[in-house]
Amino acid sequence: MTFYRHSGPRSYLTSTMTDRFDCYYCRDNLHGKKYVKKDDKHVCTKCFDKLCANTCAECRRPIGADSKELHHKNRYWHEDCFRCAKCYKPLASEPFSARDDGKIMCGKCGSREDGNRCQGCYKVVMPGSQNVEYKNKVWHEECFTCFECKQPIRTQSFLTKGDDIYCAPCHDKKFAKKCFHCKQPITSGGISYQDQPWHSECFVCKTCHKALAGARFTSHENNVYCVDCYKTDVAKKCHGCKNPITGFGHGTNVVNYEGYSWHEYCFNCKKCSLSLANKRFVINGDHIYCPDCAKKL
């Protein structure tokens, strides 16, 4: 609600000039008399009251030169007539609100009047009618609608975004993060992996469907696996020890050669057990040898 204040009372002057100084209308000499300056014209108080005075919006009588005048948006009042339309409280030095129907109200009555108007259609909410109250505002039940689908919310839960109200489905559809797996909104909880949001129930092992939230897991080709399924179904087998190369813990470095893979700690000479990682070696059948041992074969 916007509050406005009135202007101060109009003042008039007393002439002390020695030259001829007459009223614009009756031509009476204004020397030593009270007069009012109206639109750059000098007017005696009698002519002002009769010809120039504004009409009070409340009592419909002229506002004479001797009266205090208040004005707001091209409307004028006597000071004593400027009162609240509801409680009749004088408003000459008080905050007030101007209604659309032209009534002037004090802040208290204006707030009460606004509180009884529907925030949707701005019509009065009649006592006893079905209505919704939220944050000291009121709506007709059929006017309290979702900003997106425009359907009445009635007894449904709702959420807000700024000043707009949404039913839960529309809010989730418009604002909630979408699960990377099922593409549906995440309404509560959820986890994040590689900057992507997931439902907790969607973040499961590709093979056994075990929930992976809070468990050790790894990914392969955009799928996630628990440790056991990754070892069994996905991981390459070491050509030396025949165990999975998982990258977990010990043995994270891998040696690859002609389609075969080894744990780095398994890439040793078959005869002398010398580690051949980053060294020259000779392969004979399924086994690898250092150059010295290979000569003795």
GROMACS .gro file of C-alpha atoms in nm:
model
  297
    1MET     CA    1   0.000   0.000   0.000
    2THR     CA    2   0.126   0.347  -0.087
    3PHE     CA    3   0.083   0.627   0.162
    4TYR     CA    4   0.064   0.992   0.062
    5ARG     CA    5   0.085   1.317   0.255
    6HIS     CA    6  -0.092   1.643   0.200
    7SER     CA    7   0.065   1.974   0.104
    8GLY     CA    8   0.088   2.265   0.350
    9PRO     CA    9  -0.181   2.532   0.371
   10ARG     CA   10  -0.191   2.809   0.112
   11SER     CA   11  -0.061   3.146   0.232
   12TYR     CA   12  -0.177   3.491   0.130
   13LEU     CA   13   0.002   3.827   0.124
   14THR     CA   14  -0.049   4.184   0.252
   15SER     CA   15   0.025   4.469   0.014
   16THR     CA   16   0.250   4.758   0.121
   17MET     CA   17   0.307   4.905  -0.224
   18THR     CA   18   0.259   5.279  -0.279
   19ASP     CA   19   0.166   5.255  -0.652
   20ARG     CA   20  -0.177   5.153  -0.777
   21PHE     CA   21  -0.235   4.784  -0.691
   22ASP     CA   22  -0.582   4.644  -0.772
   23CYS     CA   23  -0.768   4.312  -0.751
   24TYR     CA   24  -0.759   4.136  -1.088
   25TYR     CA   25  -1.138   4.083  -1.081
   26CYS     CA   26  -1.313   4.367  -0.893
   27ARG     CA   27  -1.036   4.624  -0.941
   28ASP     CA   28  -1.052   4.723  -0.569
   29ASN     CA   29  -0.733   4.877  -0.442
   30LEU     CA   30  -0.534   4.615  -0.247
   31HIS     CA   31  -0.308   4.855  -0.054
   32GLY     CA   32  -0.299   4.748   0.310
   33LYS     CA   33  -0.537   4.459   0.243
   34LYS     CA   34  -0.497   4.082   0.235
   35TYR     CA   35  -0.488   3.926  -0.108
   36VAL     CA   36  -0.404   3.592  -0.271
   37LYS     CA   37  -0.175   3.537  -0.567
   38LYS     CA   38  -0.354   3.296  -0.800
   39ASP     CA   39  -0.190   3.200  -1.134
   40ASP     CA   40   0.023   3.517  -1.117
   41LYS     CA   41  -0.291   3.723  -1.061
   42HIS     CA   42  -0.349   3.931  -0.745
   43VAL     CA   43  -0.698   3.864  -0.608
   44CYS     CA   44  -0.875   4.004  -0.304
   45THR     CA   45  -1.000   3.747  -0.052
   46LYS     CA   46  -1.365   3.814  -0.139
   47CYS     CA   47  -1.315   3.749  -0.512
   48PHE     CA   48  -1.092   3.453  -0.435
   49ASP     CA   49  -1.365   3.285  -0.224
   50LYS     CA   50  -1.624   3.356  -0.491
   51LEU     CA   51  -1.431   3.290  -0.813
   52CYS     CA   52  -1.107   3.102  -0.748
   53ALA     CA   53  -1.146   2.880  -0.444
   54ASN     CA   54  -1.122   2.503  -0.494
   55THR     CA   55  -1.420   2.289  -0.391
   56CYS     CA   56  -1.374   2.048  -0.101
   57ALA     CA   57  -1.404   1.687  -0.217
   58GLU     CA   58  -1.582   1.595   0.107
   59CYS     CA   59  -1.829   1.874   0.194
   60ARG     CA   60  -1.850   2.020  -0.162
   61ARG     CA   61  -1.808   2.375  -0.030
   62PRO     CA   62  -1.545   2.629  -0.144
   63ILE     CA   63  -1.216   2.630   0.044
   64GLY     CA   64  -1.181   2.998   0.126
   65ALA     CA   65  -0.867   3.207   0.153
   66ASP     CA   66  -0.877   3.187   0.534
   67SER     CA   67  -0.902   2.805   0.537
   68LYS     CA   68  -0.622   2.554   0.533
   69GLU     CA   69  -0.633   2.351   0.215
   70LEU     CA   70  -0.502   1.994   0.162
   71HIS     CA   71  -0.470   1.837  -0.180
   72HIS     CA   72  -0.386   1.505  -0.337
   73LYS     CA   73  -0.398   1.409  -0.706
   74ASN     CA   74  -0.603   1.710  -0.820
   75ARG     CA   75  -0.851   1.678  -0.531
   76TYR     CA   76  -0.887   1.929  -0.247
   77TRP     CA   77  -1.015   1.924   0.111
   78HIS     CA   78  -1.068   2.155   0.405
   79GLU     CA   79  -0.828   2.048   0.678
   80ASP     CA   80  -1.121   1.944   0.901
   81CYS     CA   81  -1.283   1.747   0.619
   82PHE     CA   82  -0.972   1.538   0.550
   83ARG     CA   83  -1.072   1.231   0.754
   84CYS     CA   84  -1.069   0.853   0.724
   85ALA     CA   85  -1.381   0.732   0.542
   86LYS     CA   86  -1.411   0.439   0.786
   87CYS     CA   87  -1.322   0.562   1.136
   88TYR     CA   88  -1.336   0.942   1.067
   89LYS     CA   89  -0.994   0.995   1.219
   90PRO     CA   90  -0.841   1.335   1.117
   91LEU     CA   91  -0.560   1.273   0.867
   92ALA     CA   92  -0.409   1.620   0.820
   93SER     CA   93  -0.082   1.507   0.982
   94GLU     CA   94  -0.121   1.128   0.952
   95PRO     CA   95  -0.027   0.866   0.688
   96PHE     CA   96  -0.319   0.776   0.464
   97SER     CA   97  -0.406   0.571   0.157
   98ALA     CA   98  -0.617   0.672  -0.141
   99ARG     CA   99  -0.858   0.398  -0.254
  100ASP     CA  100  -0.953   0.324  -0.613
  101ASP     CA  101  -1.307   0.441  -0.537
  102GLY     CA  102  -1.174   0.780  -0.421
  103LYS     CA  103  -1.208   0.719  -0.048
  104ILE     CA  104  -0.933   0.830   0.187
  105MET     CA  105  -0.843   0.593   0.470
  106CYS     CA  106  -0.601   0.588   0.758
  107GLY     CA  107  -0.324   0.326   0.748
  108LYS     CA  108  -0.503   0.090   0.986
  109CYS     CA  109  -0.836   0.092   0.805
  110GLY     CA  110  -0.666   0.074   0.465
  111SER     CA  111  -0.469  -0.233   0.569
  112ARG     CA  112  -0.784  -0.398   0.702
  113GLU     CA  113  -0.966  -0.320   0.378
  114ASP     CA  114  -0.682  -0.462   0.167
  115GLY     CA  115  -0.666  -0.772   0.385
  116ASN     CA  116  -1.028  -0.854   0.295
  117ARG     CA  117  -0.969  -0.836  -0.078
  118CYS     CA  118  -0.872  -1.142  -0.280
  119GLN     CA  119  -0.515  -1.121  -0.408
  120GLY     CA  120  -0.624  -1.298  -0.727
  121CYS     CA  121  -0.933  -1.111  -0.847
  122TYR     CA  122  -0.916  -0.811  -0.604
  123LYS     CA  123  -1.282  -0.855  -0.515
  124VAL     CA  124  -1.402  -0.861  -0.155
  125VAL     CA  125  -1.377  -1.196   0.023
  126MET     CA  126  -1.712  -1.228   0.195
  127PRO     CA  127  -1.717  -1.355   0.556
  128GLY     CA  128  -1.788  -1.728   0.572
  129SER     CA  129  -1.685  -1.795   0.210
  130GLN     CA  130  -1.425  -2.056   0.119
  131ASN     CA  131  -1.087  -1.882   0.118
  132VAL     CA  132  -0.714  -1.939   0.160
  133GLU     CA  133  -0.493  -1.730   0.389
  134TYR     CA  134  -0.116  -1.717   0.339
  135LYS     CA  135   0.132  -1.465   0.479
  136ASN     CA  136  -0.141  -1.226   0.599
  137LYS     CA  137  -0.306  -1.225   0.257
  138VAL     CA  138  -0.630  -1.387   0.148
  139TRP     CA  139  -0.765  -1.545  -0.173
  140HIS     CA  140  -1.094  -1.692  -0.280
  141GLU     CA  141  -1.036  -2.068  -0.285
  142GLU     CA  142  -1.082  -2.079  -0.664
  143CYS     CA  143  -0.842  -1.783  -0.709
  144PHE     CA  144  -0.554  -1.947  -0.519
  145THR     CA  145  -0.407  -2.113  -0.829
  146CYS     CA  146  -0.075  -2.251  -0.948
  147PHE     CA  147   0.125  -1.994  -1.147
  148GLU     CA  148   0.216  -2.261  -1.405
  149CYS     CA  149  -0.090  -2.482  -1.465
  150LYS     CA  150  -0.348  -2.224  -1.341
  151GLN     CA  151  -0.538  -2.494  -1.150
  152PRO     CA  152  -0.677  -2.421  -0.799
  153ILE     CA  153  -0.445  -2.562  -0.535
  154ARG     CA  154  -0.718  -2.615  -0.273
  155THR     CA  155  -0.591  -2.877  -0.021
  156GLN     CA  156  -0.273  -2.969  -0.214
  157SER     CA  157   0.072  -2.881  -0.089
  158PHE     CA  158   0.236  -2.586  -0.268
  159LEU     CA  159   0.571  -2.410  -0.295
  160THR     CA  160   0.668  -2.052  -0.377
  161LYS     CA  161   0.927  -1.897  -0.605
  162GLY     CA  162   0.953  -1.524  -0.543
  163ASP     CA  163   0.593  -1.400  -0.532
  164ASP     CA  164   0.461  -1.687  -0.746
  165ILE     CA  165   0.285  -1.993  -0.607
  166TYR     CA  166   0.321  -2.341  -0.760
  167CYS     CA  167   0.158  -2.676  -0.695
  168ALA     CA  168   0.420  -2.937  -0.604
  169PRO     CA  169   0.419  -3.119  -0.944
  170CYS     CA  170   0.466  -2.795  -1.142
  171HIS     CA  171   0.737  -2.670  -0.905
  172ASP     CA  172   0.928  -2.997  -0.937
  173LYS     CA  173   0.890  -2.998  -1.316
  174LYS     CA  174   1.006  -2.638  -1.354
  175PHE     CA  175   1.275  -2.601  -1.087
  176ALA     CA  176   1.387  -2.938  -0.944
  177LYS     CA  177   1.708  -3.102  -1.067
  178LYS     CA  178   1.661  -3.400  -1.301
  179CYS     CA  179   1.813  -3.739  -1.220
  180PHE     CA  180   2.097  -3.825  -1.460
  181HIS     CA  181   1.966  -4.182  -1.489
  182CYS     CA  182   1.585  -4.164  -1.508
  183LYS     CA  183   1.554  -3.794  -1.607
  184GLN     CA  184   1.278  -3.741  -1.348
  185PRO     CA  185   1.281  -3.453  -1.091
  186ILE     CA  186   1.466  -3.507  -0.764
  187THR     CA  187   1.222  -3.381  -0.501
  188SER     CA  188   1.422  -3.472  -0.191
  189GLY     CA  189   1.761  -3.615  -0.099
  190GLY     CA  190   1.960  -3.748  -0.393
  191ILE     CA  191   2.335  -3.772  -0.449
  192SER     CA  192   2.585  -3.613  -0.685
  193TYR     CA  193   2.847  -3.799  -0.890
  194GLN     CA  194   3.076  -3.630  -1.144
  195ASP     CA  195   2.865  -3.311  -1.113
  196GLN     CA  196   2.551  -3.502  -1.209
  197PRO     CA  197   2.247  -3.542  -0.974
  198TRP     CA  198   2.096  -3.885  -0.909
  199HIS     CA  199   1.808  -4.028  -0.709
  200SER     CA  200   1.958  -4.246  -0.436
  201GLU     CA  201   1.745  -4.534  -0.562
  202CYS     CA  202   1.877  -4.485  -0.918
  203PHE     CA  203   2.244  -4.487  -0.819
  204VAL     CA  204   2.284  -4.868  -0.823
  205CYS     CA  205   2.524  -5.124  -0.965
  206LYS     CA  206   2.461  -5.192  -1.334
  207THR     CA  207   2.485  -5.568  -1.283
  208CYS     CA  208   2.344  -5.661  -0.940
  209HIS     CA  209   2.141  -5.342  -0.875
  210LYS     CA  210   2.294  -5.300  -0.530
  211ALA     CA  211   2.256  -4.946  -0.390
  212LEU     CA  212   2.592  -4.766  -0.416
  213ALA     CA  213   2.527  -4.460  -0.200
  214GLY     CA  214   2.798  -4.470   0.069
  215ALA     CA  215   2.965  -4.780  -0.084
  216ARG     CA  216   3.283  -4.826  -0.293
  217PHE     CA  217   3.214  -4.834  -0.665
  218THR     CA  218   3.370  -4.756  -1.001
  219SER     CA  219   3.240  -4.654  -1.342
  220HIS     CA  220   3.287  -4.796  -1.689
  221GLU     CA  221   3.136  -4.658  -2.012
  222ASN     CA  222   2.887  -4.434  -1.824
  223ASN     CA  223   2.772  -4.720  -1.601
  224VAL     CA  224   2.851  -4.765  -1.233
  225TYR     CA  225   2.942  -5.098  -1.070
  226CYS     CA  226   3.000  -5.224  -0.720
  227VAL     CA  227   3.353  -5.353  -0.659
  228ASP     CA  228   3.256  -5.721  -0.678
  229CYS     CA  229   3.064  -5.693  -1.008
  230TYR     CA  230   3.335  -5.479  -1.163
  231LYS     CA  231   3.597  -5.742  -1.078
  232THR     CA  232   3.381  -6.025  -1.211
  233ASP     CA  233   3.218  -5.878  -1.520
  234VAL     CA  234   3.414  -5.576  -1.639
  235ALA     CA  235   3.776  -5.565  -1.525
  236LYS     CA  236   4.052  -5.707  -1.743
  237LYS     CA  237   4.234  -6.011  -1.604
  238CYS     CA  238   4.604  -5.994  -1.533
  239HIS     CA  239   4.795  -6.222  -1.776
  240GLY     CA  240   5.031  -6.303  -1.492
  241CYS     CA  241   4.821  -6.378  -1.181
  242LYS     CA  242   4.484  -6.417  -1.363
  243ASN     CA  243   4.316  -6.187  -1.109
  244PRO     CA  244   4.110  -5.878  -1.207
  245ILE     CA  245   4.290  -5.550  -1.266
  246THR     CA  246   4.058  -5.318  -1.076
  247GLY     CA  247   4.265  -5.012  -0.998
  248PHE     CA  248   4.168  -5.039  -0.630
  249GLY     CA  249   4.449  -5.015  -0.377
  250HIS     CA  250   4.770  -5.206  -0.453
  251GLY     CA  251   4.849  -5.255  -0.819
  252THR     CA  252   4.689  -4.951  -0.974
  253ASN     CA  253   4.958  -4.930  -1.247
  254VAL     CA  254   4.903  -5.152  -1.551
  255VAL     CA  255   5.127  -5.281  -1.828
  256ASN     CA  256   4.964  -5.352  -2.165
  257TYR     CA  257   5.129  -5.543  -2.449
  258GLU     CA  258   4.977  -5.698  -2.762
  259GLY     CA  259   4.627  -5.732  -2.617
  260TYR     CA  260   4.744  -5.860  -2.280
  261SER     CA  261   4.746  -5.672  -1.950
  262TRP     CA  262   4.943  -5.719  -1.630
  263HIS     CA  263   4.948  -5.565  -1.286
  264GLU     CA  264   5.275  -5.377  -1.277
  265TYR     CA  265   5.385  -5.588  -0.982
  266CYS     CA  266   5.310  -5.905  -1.185
  267PHE     CA  267   5.514  -5.797  -1.488
  268ASN     CA  268   5.826  -5.992  -1.384
  269CYS     CA  269   6.075  -6.229  -1.545
  270LYS     CA  270   5.937  -6.583  -1.522
  271LYS     CA  271   6.280  -6.723  -1.430
  272CYS     CA  272   6.453  -6.466  -1.205
  273SER     CA  273   6.147  -6.262  -1.100
  274LEU     CA  274   6.311  -5.933  -1.200
  275SER     CA  275   6.055  -5.655  -1.245
  276LEU     CA  276   6.042  -5.570  -1.615
  277ALA     CA  277   5.820  -5.260  -1.596
  278ASN     CA  278   5.978  -4.994  -1.819
  279LYS     CA  279   6.257  -5.239  -1.915
  280ARG     CA  280   6.339  -5.454  -2.216
  281PHE     CA  281   6.186  -5.802  -2.209
  282VAL     CA  282   6.130  -6.110  -2.423
  283ILE     CA  283   5.796  -6.292  -2.447
  284ASN     CA  284   5.798  -6.670  -2.501
  285GLY     CA  285   5.458  -6.838  -2.510
  286ASP     CA  286   5.257  -6.712  -2.213
  287HIS     CA  287   5.561  -6.602  -2.016
  288ILE     CA  288   5.796  -6.302  -2.016
  289TYR     CA  289   6.171  -6.309  -1.950
  290CYS     CA  290   6.448  -6.061  -1.901
  291PRO     CA  291   6.702  -6.060  -2.189
  292ASP     CA  292   6.963  -6.253  -1.982
  293CYS     CA  293   6.726  -6.535  -1.885
  294ALA     CA  294   6.588  -6.549  -2.238
  295LYS     CA  295   6.940  -6.630  -2.371
  296LYS     CA  296   6.957  -6.935  -2.137
  297LEU     CA  297   6.632  -7.086  -2.259
   0.00000   0.00000   0.00000
